[in-house]
Amino acid sequence: MKQKEYSILALISPNKEGETVLKEALYLQGTLDVKLVLLNVIKQASFFERNFQPEETEKAVTKAKIELTNFVEDVIGKKLPSDIVISVRAGNPVNVLLEKSKTDSLEFLLIDKSDGNYEGALNKDEINELVSLSKCPVLTVNKDFGVPKIKNIAIPIDITQSTKKRLLWAKFLAKRHNAKITILSALKANINEANSLALKNAQKIRHLFWEHNIECDIKILKVYNHDSHEVILNYIKEEKPELVIIRTHQESVFSNSSIGRFVAEIVHGSKLPVFTVNYTPNPVESLFL
C-alpha cells in the first residue's frame, strides 16, 4: 500500500498582511520537509451566478490562483517550487478549512489570528470555531509577530490532562529545531511546590524528554487567586517562547472551567504562535515515524 503524502496547509491572502504568515509557513515547511499547500478562499458567487453563470466562478478562481502564485513568487524571489501547491476555493473560509482538515491528510493548518479587516481574514469567533472543530492541529500566528526560529516550546500541563499528542508534537518539533521544552505546571493550592503533585507530574514528563536528549525545564505557575489564562499569558509575555502547545476540548485544573474558554484566551491573548492539538483519538503519525 502506498503511504499517504502529508502536508501543511496555510490560509494566505495575497496582500501585505499575508506576507509574514507566508514566511512563517515557508519556514516551517523547510524544517518539517513536507509539502506546503497555500490556500486562498475567495467570496462565494451568488446563487444566480453559481447556477446560471458557473463560468464566472471558474474565471474568478483562475484569476485568484494567478494572483496568489505571483504573490508567492515575489516573496520567495523565484518560480514556484514543486513542493508548494497553490489552491483557491470559493466559499466560507472556515467551512473550507474544516472540510480539508477531514479529507486532505494534513499535519496541521496555519492561519492568521491578527484580527485584520482584509478580505479573507478570520475573526475571533471564526478562529474559535475552526480550532474547536478541526480534525487536525491548528497553528495560529500573528502577522506582526513572525518567529524566525523556534528555540523554546512551552506546554501547559496539569495532572488531569492526557498529554500524549502534545508530547509527540513537542518532541518532534524540539528535535527538528534543536529547541528546549518548558513544562508549565499549575499549582492551584497554596502549598510548598517542592511537595506538590504538580511538580512530581512535571518531573515525570521532563524525564521522558530527557530520555530523547531534549533539554527540558519546569516552570511551576501559581494559579490560585488568579485567572489561569492570565498566568500563562504573563509567562508568554515575560519569557517569549516561540511556540506554545495546548490541547482543546478538555476540562482543566489550569482553567478551573471548560478548556474551550481557556484555549480561546491563550490563542487570542498571545501575540506569539499557539499550536492547538485536537482531541481526536488517532493522531496523525506520519511525522513521528
mmCIF file with all atom_site columns, C-alpha atoms in Angstrom, residues 27-214:
data_model
loop_
_atom_site.group_PDB
_atom_site.id
_atom_site.type_symbol
_atom_site.label_atom_id
_atom_site.label_alt_id
_atom_site.label_comp_id
_atom_site.label_asym_id
_atom_site.label_entity_id
_atom_site.label_seq_id
_atom_site.pdbx_PDB_ins_code
_atom_site.Cartn_x
_atom_site.Cartn_y
_atom_site.Cartn_z
_atom_site.occupancy
_atom_site.B_iso_or_equiv
_atom_site.pdbx_formal_charge
_atom_site.auth_seq_id
_atom_site.auth_comp_id
_atom_site.auth_asym_id
_atom_site.auth_atom_id
_atom_site.pdbx_PDB_model_num
ATOM 1   C CA . TYR A 1 27  ? 9.990   28.440 7.485   1.00 0.00 ? 27  TYR A CA 1
ATOM 2   C CA . LEU A 1 28  ? 8.022   25.551 8.984   1.00 0.00 ? 28  LEU A CA 1
ATOM 3   C CA . GLN A 1 29  ? 7.860   23.733 5.673   1.00 0.00 ? 29  GLN A CA 1
ATOM 4   C CA . GLY A 1 30  ? 11.632  23.940 5.405   1.00 0.00 ? 30  GLY A CA 1
ATOM 5   C CA . THR A 1 31  ? 12.111  22.454 8.870   1.00 0.00 ? 31  THR A CA 1
ATOM 6   C CA . LEU A 1 32  ? 9.497   19.714 8.504   1.00 0.00 ? 32  LEU A CA 1
ATOM 7   C CA . ASP A 1 33  ? 10.287  18.598 4.933   1.00 0.00 ? 33  ASP A CA 1
ATOM 8   C CA . VAL A 1 34  ? 6.669   18.321 3.833   1.00 0.00 ? 34  VAL A CA 1
ATOM 9   C CA . LYS A 1 35  ? 4.579   19.710 1.026   1.00 0.00 ? 35  LYS A CA 1
ATOM 10  C CA . LEU A 1 36  ? 3.078   23.159 1.638   1.00 0.00 ? 36  LEU A CA 1
ATOM 11  C CA . VAL A 1 37  ? -0.398  23.972 0.358   1.00 0.00 ? 37  VAL A CA 1
ATOM 12  C CA . LEU A 1 38  ? -1.196  27.683 0.155   1.00 0.00 ? 38  LEU A CA 1
ATOM 13  C CA . LEU A 1 39  ? -4.923  28.309 0.123   1.00 0.00 ? 39  LEU A CA 1
ATOM 14  C CA . ASN A 1 40  ? -6.887  31.447 -0.635  1.00 0.00 ? 40  ASN A CA 1
ATOM 15  C CA . VAL A 1 41  ? -10.659 31.347 -0.132  1.00 0.00 ? 41  VAL A CA 1
ATOM 16  C CA . ILE A 1 42  ? -12.484 33.896 -2.236  1.00 0.00 ? 42  ILE A CA 1
ATOM 17  C CA . LYS A 1 43  ? -16.024 35.161 -1.856  1.00 0.00 ? 43  LYS A CA 1
ATOM 18  C CA . GLN A 1 44  ? -18.650 32.708 -2.976  1.00 0.00 ? 44  GLN A CA 1
ATOM 19  C CA . ALA A 1 45  ? -20.655 33.657 -6.055  1.00 0.00 ? 45  ALA A CA 1
ATOM 20  C CA . SER A 1 46  ? -24.327 34.475 -5.777  1.00 0.00 ? 46  SER A CA 1
ATOM 21  C CA . PHE A 1 47  ? -26.995 31.809 -6.201  1.00 0.00 ? 47  PHE A CA 1
ATOM 22  C CA . PHE A 1 48  ? -27.731 33.098 -9.702  1.00 0.00 ? 48  PHE A CA 1
ATOM 23  C CA . GLU A 1 49  ? -24.059 33.031 -10.747 1.00 0.00 ? 49  GLU A CA 1
ATOM 24  C CA . ARG A 1 50  ? -23.482 29.542 -9.325  1.00 0.00 ? 50  ARG A CA 1
ATOM 25  C CA . ASN A 1 51  ? -26.461 28.094 -11.168 1.00 0.00 ? 51  ASN A CA 1
ATOM 26  C CA . PHE A 1 52  ? -26.651 30.110 -14.352 1.00 0.00 ? 52  PHE A CA 1
ATOM 27  C CA . GLN A 1 53  ? -23.146 31.538 -14.833 1.00 0.00 ? 53  GLN A CA 1
ATOM 28  C CA . PRO A 1 54  ? -20.752 28.888 -13.423 1.00 0.00 ? 54  PRO A CA 1
ATOM 29  C CA . GLU A 1 55  ? -18.051 30.041 -15.806 1.00 0.00 ? 55  GLU A CA 1
ATOM 30  C CA . GLU A 1 56  ? -17.836 33.298 -13.855 1.00 0.00 ? 56  GLU A CA 1
ATOM 31  C CA . THR A 1 57  ? -16.822 31.393 -10.709 1.00 0.00 ? 57  THR A CA 1
ATOM 32  C CA . GLU A 1 58  ? -14.236 29.446 -12.709 1.00 0.00 ? 58  GLU A CA 1
ATOM 33  C CA . LYS A 1 59  ? -12.807 32.702 -14.046 1.00 0.00 ? 59  LYS A CA 1
ATOM 34  C CA . ALA A 1 60  ? -12.619 34.187 -10.544 1.00 0.00 ? 60  ALA A CA 1
ATOM 35  C CA . VAL A 1 61  ? -10.830 31.105 -9.189  1.00 0.00 ? 61  VAL A CA 1
ATOM 36  C CA . THR A 1 62  ? -8.362  31.092 -12.092 1.00 0.00 ? 62  THR A CA 1
ATOM 37  C CA . LYS A 1 63  ? -7.632  34.784 -11.610 1.00 0.00 ? 63  LYS A CA 1
ATOM 38  C CA . ALA A 1 64  ? -7.137  34.292 -7.862  1.00 0.00 ? 64  ALA A CA 1
ATOM 39  C CA . LYS A 1 65  ? -4.719  31.396 -8.477  1.00 0.00 ? 65  LYS A CA 1
ATOM 40  C CA . ILE A 1 66  ? -2.600  33.541 -10.777 1.00 0.00 ? 66  ILE A CA 1
ATOM 41  C CA . GLU A 1 67  ? -2.620  36.378 -8.259  1.00 0.00 ? 67  GLU A CA 1
ATOM 42  C CA . LEU A 1 68  ? -1.609  34.098 -5.373  1.00 0.00 ? 68  LEU A CA 1
ATOM 43  C CA . THR A 1 69  ? 1.119   32.429 -7.453  1.00 0.00 ? 69  THR A CA 1
ATOM 44  C CA . ASN A 1 70  ? 2.591   35.794 -8.434  1.00 0.00 ? 70  ASN A CA 1
ATOM 45  C CA . PHE A 1 71  ? 2.453   36.927 -4.814  1.00 0.00 ? 71  PHE A CA 1
ATOM 46  C CA . VAL A 1 72  ? 4.304   33.851 -3.533  1.00 0.00 ? 72  VAL A CA 1
ATOM 47  C CA . GLU A 1 73  ? 6.941   34.023 -6.267  1.00 0.00 ? 73  GLU A CA 1
ATOM 48  C CA . ASP A 1 74  ? 7.515   37.679 -5.479  1.00 0.00 ? 74  ASP A CA 1
ATOM 49  C CA . VAL A 1 75  ? 8.009   36.892 -1.769  1.00 0.00 ? 75  VAL A CA 1
ATOM 50  C CA . ILE A 1 76  ? 10.382  33.946 -2.313  1.00 0.00 ? 76  ILE A CA 1
ATOM 51  C CA . GLY A 1 77  ? 12.152  35.576 -5.262  1.00 0.00 ? 77  GLY A CA 1
ATOM 52  C CA . LYS A 1 78  ? 11.909  32.603 -7.631  1.00 0.00 ? 78  LYS A CA 1
ATOM 53  C CA . LYS A 1 79  ? 9.500   30.443 -9.583  1.00 0.00 ? 79  LYS A CA 1
ATOM 54  C CA . LEU A 1 80  ? 7.107   28.328 -7.571  1.00 0.00 ? 80  LEU A CA 1
ATOM 55  C CA . PRO A 1 81  ? 8.913   25.130 -6.442  1.00 0.00 ? 81  PRO A CA 1
ATOM 56  C CA . SER A 1 82  ? 7.296   21.722 -6.863  1.00 0.00 ? 82  SER A CA 1
ATOM 57  C CA . ASP A 1 83  ? 6.744   21.237 -3.120  1.00 0.00 ? 83  ASP A CA 1
ATOM 58  C CA . ILE A 1 84  ? 4.462   24.291 -2.885  1.00 0.00 ? 84  ILE A CA 1
ATOM 59  C CA . VAL A 1 85  ? 0.908   23.926 -4.166  1.00 0.00 ? 85  VAL A CA 1
ATOM 60  C CA . ILE A 1 86  ? -1.439  26.834 -4.872  1.00 0.00 ? 86  ILE A CA 1
ATOM 61  C CA . SER A 1 87  ? -5.117  26.261 -4.145  1.00 0.00 ? 87  SER A CA 1
ATOM 62  C CA . VAL A 1 88  ? -8.119  28.575 -4.419  1.00 0.00 ? 88  VAL A CA 1
ATOM 63  C CA . ARG A 1 89  ? -11.674 27.845 -3.373  1.00 0.00 ? 89  ARG A CA 1
ATOM 64  C CA . ALA A 1 90  ? -14.827 29.936 -3.344  1.00 0.00 ? 90  ALA A CA 1
ATOM 65  C CA . GLY A 1 91  ? -16.923 29.807 -0.190  1.00 0.00 ? 91  GLY A CA 1
ATOM 66  C CA . ASN A 1 92  ? -16.795 30.259 3.560   1.00 0.00 ? 92  ASN A CA 1
ATOM 67  C CA . PRO A 1 93  ? -13.150 30.037 4.768   1.00 0.00 ? 93  PRO A CA 1
ATOM 68  C CA . VAL A 1 94  ? -13.956 28.135 7.976   1.00 0.00 ? 94  VAL A CA 1
ATOM 69  C CA . ASN A 1 95  ? -16.115 25.595 6.161   1.00 0.00 ? 95  ASN A CA 1
ATOM 70  C CA . VAL A 1 96  ? -13.450 25.059 3.511   1.00 0.00 ? 96  VAL A CA 1
ATOM 71  C CA . LEU A 1 97  ? -10.716 24.584 6.130   1.00 0.00 ? 97  LEU A CA 1
ATOM 72  C CA . LEU A 1 98  ? -12.832 22.189 8.190   1.00 0.00 ? 98  LEU A CA 1
ATOM 73  C CA . GLU A 1 99  ? -13.557 20.126 5.095   1.00 0.00 ? 99  GLU A CA 1
ATOM 74  C CA . LYS A 1 100 ? -9.871  19.959 4.229   1.00 0.00 ? 100 LYS A CA 1
ATOM 75  C CA . SER A 1 101 ? -8.961  19.032 7.800   1.00 0.00 ? 101 SER A CA 1
ATOM 76  C CA . LYS A 1 102 ? -11.093 15.902 7.320   1.00 0.00 ? 102 LYS A CA 1
ATOM 77  C CA . THR A 1 103 ? -10.077 14.905 3.796   1.00 0.00 ? 103 THR A CA 1
ATOM 78  C CA . ASP A 1 104 ? -6.627  16.209 2.842   1.00 0.00 ? 104 ASP A CA 1
ATOM 79  C CA . SER A 1 105 ? -4.171  14.267 5.080   1.00 0.00 ? 105 SER A CA 1
ATOM 80  C CA . LEU A 1 106 ? -2.925  17.442 6.750   1.00 0.00 ? 106 LEU A CA 1
ATOM 81  C CA . GLU A 1 107 ? -0.336  17.591 9.512   1.00 0.00 ? 107 GLU A CA 1
ATOM 82  C CA . PHE A 1 108 ? -1.797  20.916 10.616  1.00 0.00 ? 108 PHE A CA 1
ATOM 83  C CA . LEU A 1 109 ? -3.457  24.123 9.452   1.00 0.00 ? 109 LEU A CA 1
ATOM 84  C CA . LEU A 1 110 ? -1.767  27.522 9.713   1.00 0.00 ? 110 LEU A CA 1
ATOM 85  C CA . ILE A 1 111 ? -3.880  30.681 9.955   1.00 0.00 ? 111 ILE A CA 1
ATOM 86  C CA . ASP A 1 112 ? -3.531  34.376 10.769  1.00 0.00 ? 112 ASP A CA 1
ATOM 87  C CA . LYS A 1 113 ? -5.040  35.391 14.130  1.00 0.00 ? 113 LYS A CA 1
ATOM 88  C CA . SER A 1 114 ? -4.284  39.110 13.787  1.00 0.00 ? 114 SER A CA 1
ATOM 89  C CA . ASP A 1 115 ? -7.957  40.123 13.678  1.00 0.00 ? 115 ASP A CA 1
ATOM 90  C CA . GLY A 1 116 ? -7.386  42.049 10.453  1.00 0.00 ? 116 GLY A CA 1
ATOM 91  C CA . ASN A 1 117 ? -10.045 43.556 8.217   1.00 0.00 ? 117 ASN A CA 1
ATOM 92  C CA . TYR A 1 118 ? -8.650  42.471 4.852   1.00 0.00 ? 118 TYR A CA 1
ATOM 93  C CA . GLU A 1 119 ? -10.710 40.251 2.563   1.00 0.00 ? 119 GLU A CA 1
ATOM 94  C CA . GLY A 1 120 ? -10.447 36.649 3.724   1.00 0.00 ? 120 GLY A CA 1
ATOM 95  C CA . ALA A 1 121 ? -9.316  37.472 7.281   1.00 0.00 ? 121 ALA A CA 1
ATOM 96  C CA . LEU A 1 122 ? -10.792 35.326 10.049  1.00 0.00 ? 122 LEU A CA 1
ATOM 97  C CA . ASN A 1 123 ? -12.351 36.985 13.075  1.00 0.00 ? 123 ASN A CA 1
ATOM 98  C CA . LYS A 1 124 ? -12.073 35.629 16.627  1.00 0.00 ? 124 LYS A CA 1
ATOM 99  C CA . ASP A 1 125 ? -15.333 33.692 16.513  1.00 0.00 ? 125 ASP A CA 1
ATOM 100 C CA . GLU A 1 126 ? -14.334 32.028 13.239  1.00 0.00 ? 126 GLU A CA 1
ATOM 101 C CA . ILE A 1 127 ? -10.923 31.090 14.638  1.00 0.00 ? 127 ILE A CA 1
ATOM 102 C CA . ASN A 1 128 ? -12.560 29.630 17.756  1.00 0.00 ? 128 ASN A CA 1
ATOM 103 C CA . GLU A 1 129 ? -14.902 27.563 15.590  1.00 0.00 ? 129 GLU A CA 1
ATOM 104 C CA . LEU A 1 130 ? -12.018 26.290 13.486  1.00 0.00 ? 130 LEU A CA 1
ATOM 105 C CA . VAL A 1 131 ? -9.865  25.378 16.482  1.00 0.00 ? 131 VAL A CA 1
ATOM 106 C CA . SER A 1 132 ? -12.803 23.588 18.143  1.00 0.00 ? 132 SER A CA 1
ATOM 107 C CA . LEU A 1 133 ? -13.889 21.523 15.138  1.00 0.00 ? 133 LEU A CA 1
ATOM 108 C CA . SER A 1 134 ? -10.740 20.911 13.098  1.00 0.00 ? 134 SER A CA 1
ATOM 109 C CA . LYS A 1 135 ? -9.728  17.274 12.732  1.00 0.00 ? 135 LYS A CA 1
ATOM 110 C CA . CYS A 1 136 ? -6.059  18.261 12.667  1.00 0.00 ? 136 CYS A CA 1
ATOM 111 C CA . PRO A 1 137 ? -3.998  20.671 14.809  1.00 0.00 ? 137 PRO A CA 1
ATOM 112 C CA . VAL A 1 138 ? -4.242  24.407 14.116  1.00 0.00 ? 138 VAL A CA 1
ATOM 113 C CA . LEU A 1 139 ? -1.287  26.791 14.354  1.00 0.00 ? 139 LEU A CA 1
ATOM 114 C CA . THR A 1 140 ? -2.361  30.404 14.881  1.00 0.00 ? 140 THR A CA 1
ATOM 115 C CA . VAL A 1 141 ? 0.162   33.158 14.121  1.00 0.00 ? 141 VAL A CA 1
ATOM 116 C CA . ASN A 1 142 ? 0.080   36.942 14.295  1.00 0.00 ? 142 ASN A CA 1
ATOM 117 C CA . LYS A 1 143 ? 1.174   38.705 11.124  1.00 0.00 ? 143 LYS A CA 1
ATOM 118 C CA . ASP A 1 144 ? 3.037   41.340 13.163  1.00 0.00 ? 144 ASP A CA 1
ATOM 119 C CA . PHE A 1 145 ? 4.967   38.837 15.304  1.00 0.00 ? 145 PHE A CA 1
ATOM 120 C CA . GLY A 1 146 ? 6.621   36.368 12.981  1.00 0.00 ? 146 GLY A CA 1
ATOM 121 C CA . VAL A 1 147 ? 9.086   33.981 14.617  1.00 0.00 ? 147 VAL A CA 1
ATOM 122 C CA . PRO A 1 148 ? 12.353  33.486 12.712  1.00 0.00 ? 148 PRO A CA 1
ATOM 123 C CA . LYS A 1 149 ? 13.479  30.483 14.761  1.00 0.00 ? 149 LYS A CA 1
ATOM 124 C CA . ILE A 1 150 ? 11.926  28.205 17.375  1.00 0.00 ? 150 ILE A CA 1
ATOM 125 C CA . LYS A 1 151 ? 14.155  27.995 20.464  1.00 0.00 ? 151 LYS A CA 1
ATOM 126 C CA . ASN A 1 152 ? 11.727  27.401 23.335  1.00 0.00 ? 152 ASN A CA 1
ATOM 127 C CA . ILE A 1 153 ? 8.470   25.415 23.232  1.00 0.00 ? 153 ILE A CA 1
ATOM 128 C CA . ALA A 1 154 ? 6.105   25.876 26.181  1.00 0.00 ? 154 ALA A CA 1
ATOM 129 C CA . ILE A 1 155 ? 3.496   23.243 27.029  1.00 0.00 ? 155 ILE A CA 1
ATOM 130 C CA . PRO A 1 156 ? 0.969   23.822 29.841  1.00 0.00 ? 156 PRO A CA 1
ATOM 131 C CA . ILE A 1 157 ? 0.358   20.534 31.667  1.00 0.00 ? 157 ILE A CA 1
ATOM 132 C CA . ASP A 1 158 ? -1.828  19.603 34.609  1.00 0.00 ? 158 ASP A CA 1
ATOM 133 C CA . ILE A 1 159 ? -2.377  16.368 36.499  1.00 0.00 ? 159 ILE A CA 1
ATOM 134 C CA . THR A 1 160 ? -5.785  15.671 34.911  1.00 0.00 ? 160 THR A CA 1
ATOM 135 C CA . GLN A 1 161 ? -4.839  16.009 31.256  1.00 0.00 ? 161 GLN A CA 1
ATOM 136 C CA . SER A 1 162 ? -3.994  13.430 28.637  1.00 0.00 ? 162 SER A CA 1
ATOM 137 C CA . THR A 1 163 ? -0.640  14.563 27.240  1.00 0.00 ? 163 THR A CA 1
ATOM 138 C CA . LYS A 1 164 ? 0.283   12.011 24.568  1.00 0.00 ? 164 LYS A CA 1
ATOM 139 C CA . LYS A 1 165 ? -0.399  14.066 21.460  1.00 0.00 ? 165 LYS A CA 1
ATOM 140 C CA . ARG A 1 166 ? 1.158   17.243 22.820  1.00 0.00 ? 166 ARG A CA 1
ATOM 141 C CA . LEU A 1 167 ? 4.256   15.350 23.891  1.00 0.00 ? 167 LEU A CA 1
ATOM 142 C CA . LEU A 1 168 ? 4.560   13.795 20.430  1.00 0.00 ? 168 LEU A CA 1
ATOM 143 C CA . TRP A 1 169 ? 4.387   17.185 18.751  1.00 0.00 ? 169 TRP A CA 1
ATOM 144 C CA . ALA A 1 170 ? 6.652   18.857 21.305  1.00 0.00 ? 170 ALA A CA 1
ATOM 145 C CA . LYS A 1 171 ? 9.230   16.071 20.965  1.00 0.00 ? 171 LYS A CA 1
ATOM 146 C CA . PHE A 1 172 ? 9.158   16.192 17.185  1.00 0.00 ? 172 PHE A CA 1
ATOM 147 C CA . LEU A 1 173 ? 9.359   19.980 16.897  1.00 0.00 ? 173 LEU A CA 1
ATOM 148 C CA . ALA A 1 174 ? 12.056  20.247 19.566  1.00 0.00 ? 174 ALA A CA 1
ATOM 149 C CA . LYS A 1 175 ? 14.190  17.697 17.705  1.00 0.00 ? 175 LYS A CA 1
ATOM 150 C CA . ARG A 1 176 ? 13.704  19.409 14.357  1.00 0.00 ? 176 ARG A CA 1
ATOM 151 C CA . HIS A 1 177 ? 14.527  22.880 15.693  1.00 0.00 ? 177 HIS A CA 1
ATOM 152 C CA . ASN A 1 178 ? 17.066  21.907 18.352  1.00 0.00 ? 178 ASN A CA 1
ATOM 153 C CA . ALA A 1 179 ? 14.797  23.690 20.822  1.00 0.00 ? 179 ALA A CA 1
ATOM 154 C CA . LYS A 1 180 ? 14.247  23.232 24.516  1.00 0.00 ? 180 LYS A CA 1
ATOM 155 C CA . ILE A 1 181 ? 10.880  22.481 26.093  1.00 0.00 ? 181 ILE A CA 1
ATOM 156 C CA . THR A 1 182 ? 9.453   24.295 29.091  1.00 0.00 ? 182 THR A CA 1
ATOM 157 C CA . ILE A 1 183 ? 6.758   22.444 31.025  1.00 0.00 ? 183 ILE A CA 1
ATOM 158 C CA . LEU A 1 184 ? 4.290   24.846 32.630  1.00 0.00 ? 184 LEU A CA 1
ATOM 159 C CA . SER A 1 185 ? 2.687   23.077 35.578  1.00 0.00 ? 185 SER A CA 1
ATOM 160 C CA . ALA A 1 186 ? -0.219  24.502 37.573  1.00 0.00 ? 186 ALA A CA 1
ATOM 161 C CA . LEU A 1 187 ? -0.009  24.857 41.336  1.00 0.00 ? 187 LEU A CA 1
ATOM 162 C CA . LYS A 1 188 ? -3.572  25.600 42.361  1.00 0.00 ? 188 LYS A CA 1
ATOM 163 C CA . ALA A 1 189 ? -3.322  25.234 46.138  1.00 0.00 ? 189 ALA A CA 1
ATOM 164 C CA . ASN A 1 190 ? -1.248  27.483 48.395  1.00 0.00 ? 190 ASN A CA 1
ATOM 165 C CA . ILE A 1 191 ? 1.274   24.767 49.295  1.00 0.00 ? 191 ILE A CA 1
ATOM 166 C CA . ASN A 1 192 ? 5.009   24.236 49.038  1.00 0.00 ? 192 ASN A CA 1
ATOM 167 C CA . GLU A 1 193 ? 5.692   23.492 45.383  1.00 0.00 ? 193 GLU A CA 1
ATOM 168 C CA . ALA A 1 194 ? 8.527   21.100 46.292  1.00 0.00 ? 194 ALA A CA 1
ATOM 169 C CA . ASN A 1 195 ? 5.936   18.715 47.772  1.00 0.00 ? 195 ASN A CA 1
ATOM 170 C CA . SER A 1 196 ? 3.255   19.278 45.173  1.00 0.00 ? 196 SER A CA 1
ATOM 171 C CA . LEU A 1 197 ? 1.772   16.729 42.811  1.00 0.00 ? 197 LEU A CA 1
ATOM 172 C CA . ALA A 1 198 ? 2.129   19.356 40.075  1.00 0.00 ? 198 ALA A CA 1
ATOM 173 C CA . LEU A 1 199 ? 5.911   19.247 40.367  1.00 0.00 ? 199 LEU A CA 1
ATOM 174 C CA . LYS A 1 200 ? 6.048   15.452 40.596  1.00 0.00 ? 200 LYS A CA 1
ATOM 175 C CA . ASN A 1 201 ? 3.932   15.096 37.470  1.00 0.00 ? 201 ASN A CA 1
ATOM 176 C CA . ALA A 1 202 ? 6.070   17.624 35.588  1.00 0.00 ? 202 ALA A CA 1
ATOM 177 C CA . GLN A 1 203 ? 9.246   15.813 36.631  1.00 0.00 ? 203 GLN A CA 1
ATOM 178 C CA . LYS A 1 204 ? 7.939   12.550 35.164  1.00 0.00 ? 204 LYS A CA 1
ATOM 179 C CA . ILE A 1 205 ? 7.233   14.261 31.862  1.00 0.00 ? 205 ILE A CA 1
ATOM 180 C CA . ARG A 1 206 ? 10.600  16.013 31.903  1.00 0.00 ? 206 ARG A CA 1
ATOM 181 C CA . HIS A 1 207 ? 12.288  12.634 32.287  1.00 0.00 ? 207 HIS A CA 1
ATOM 182 C CA . LEU A 1 208 ? 10.550  11.429 29.112  1.00 0.00 ? 208 LEU A CA 1
ATOM 183 C CA . PHE A 1 209 ? 12.097  14.310 27.163  1.00 0.00 ? 209 PHE A CA 1
ATOM 184 C CA . TRP A 1 210 ? 15.491  13.761 28.764  1.00 0.00 ? 210 TRP A CA 1
ATOM 185 C CA . GLU A 1 211 ? 15.372  10.174 27.503  1.00 0.00 ? 211 GLU A CA 1
ATOM 186 C CA . HIS A 1 212 ? 15.276  11.623 23.988  1.00 0.00 ? 212 HIS A CA 1
ATOM 187 C CA . ASN A 1 213 ? 18.147  14.035 24.716  1.00 0.00 ? 213 ASN A CA 1
ATOM 188 C CA . ILE A 1 214 ? 15.846  17.058 24.669  1.00 0.00 ? 214 ILE A CA 1
#
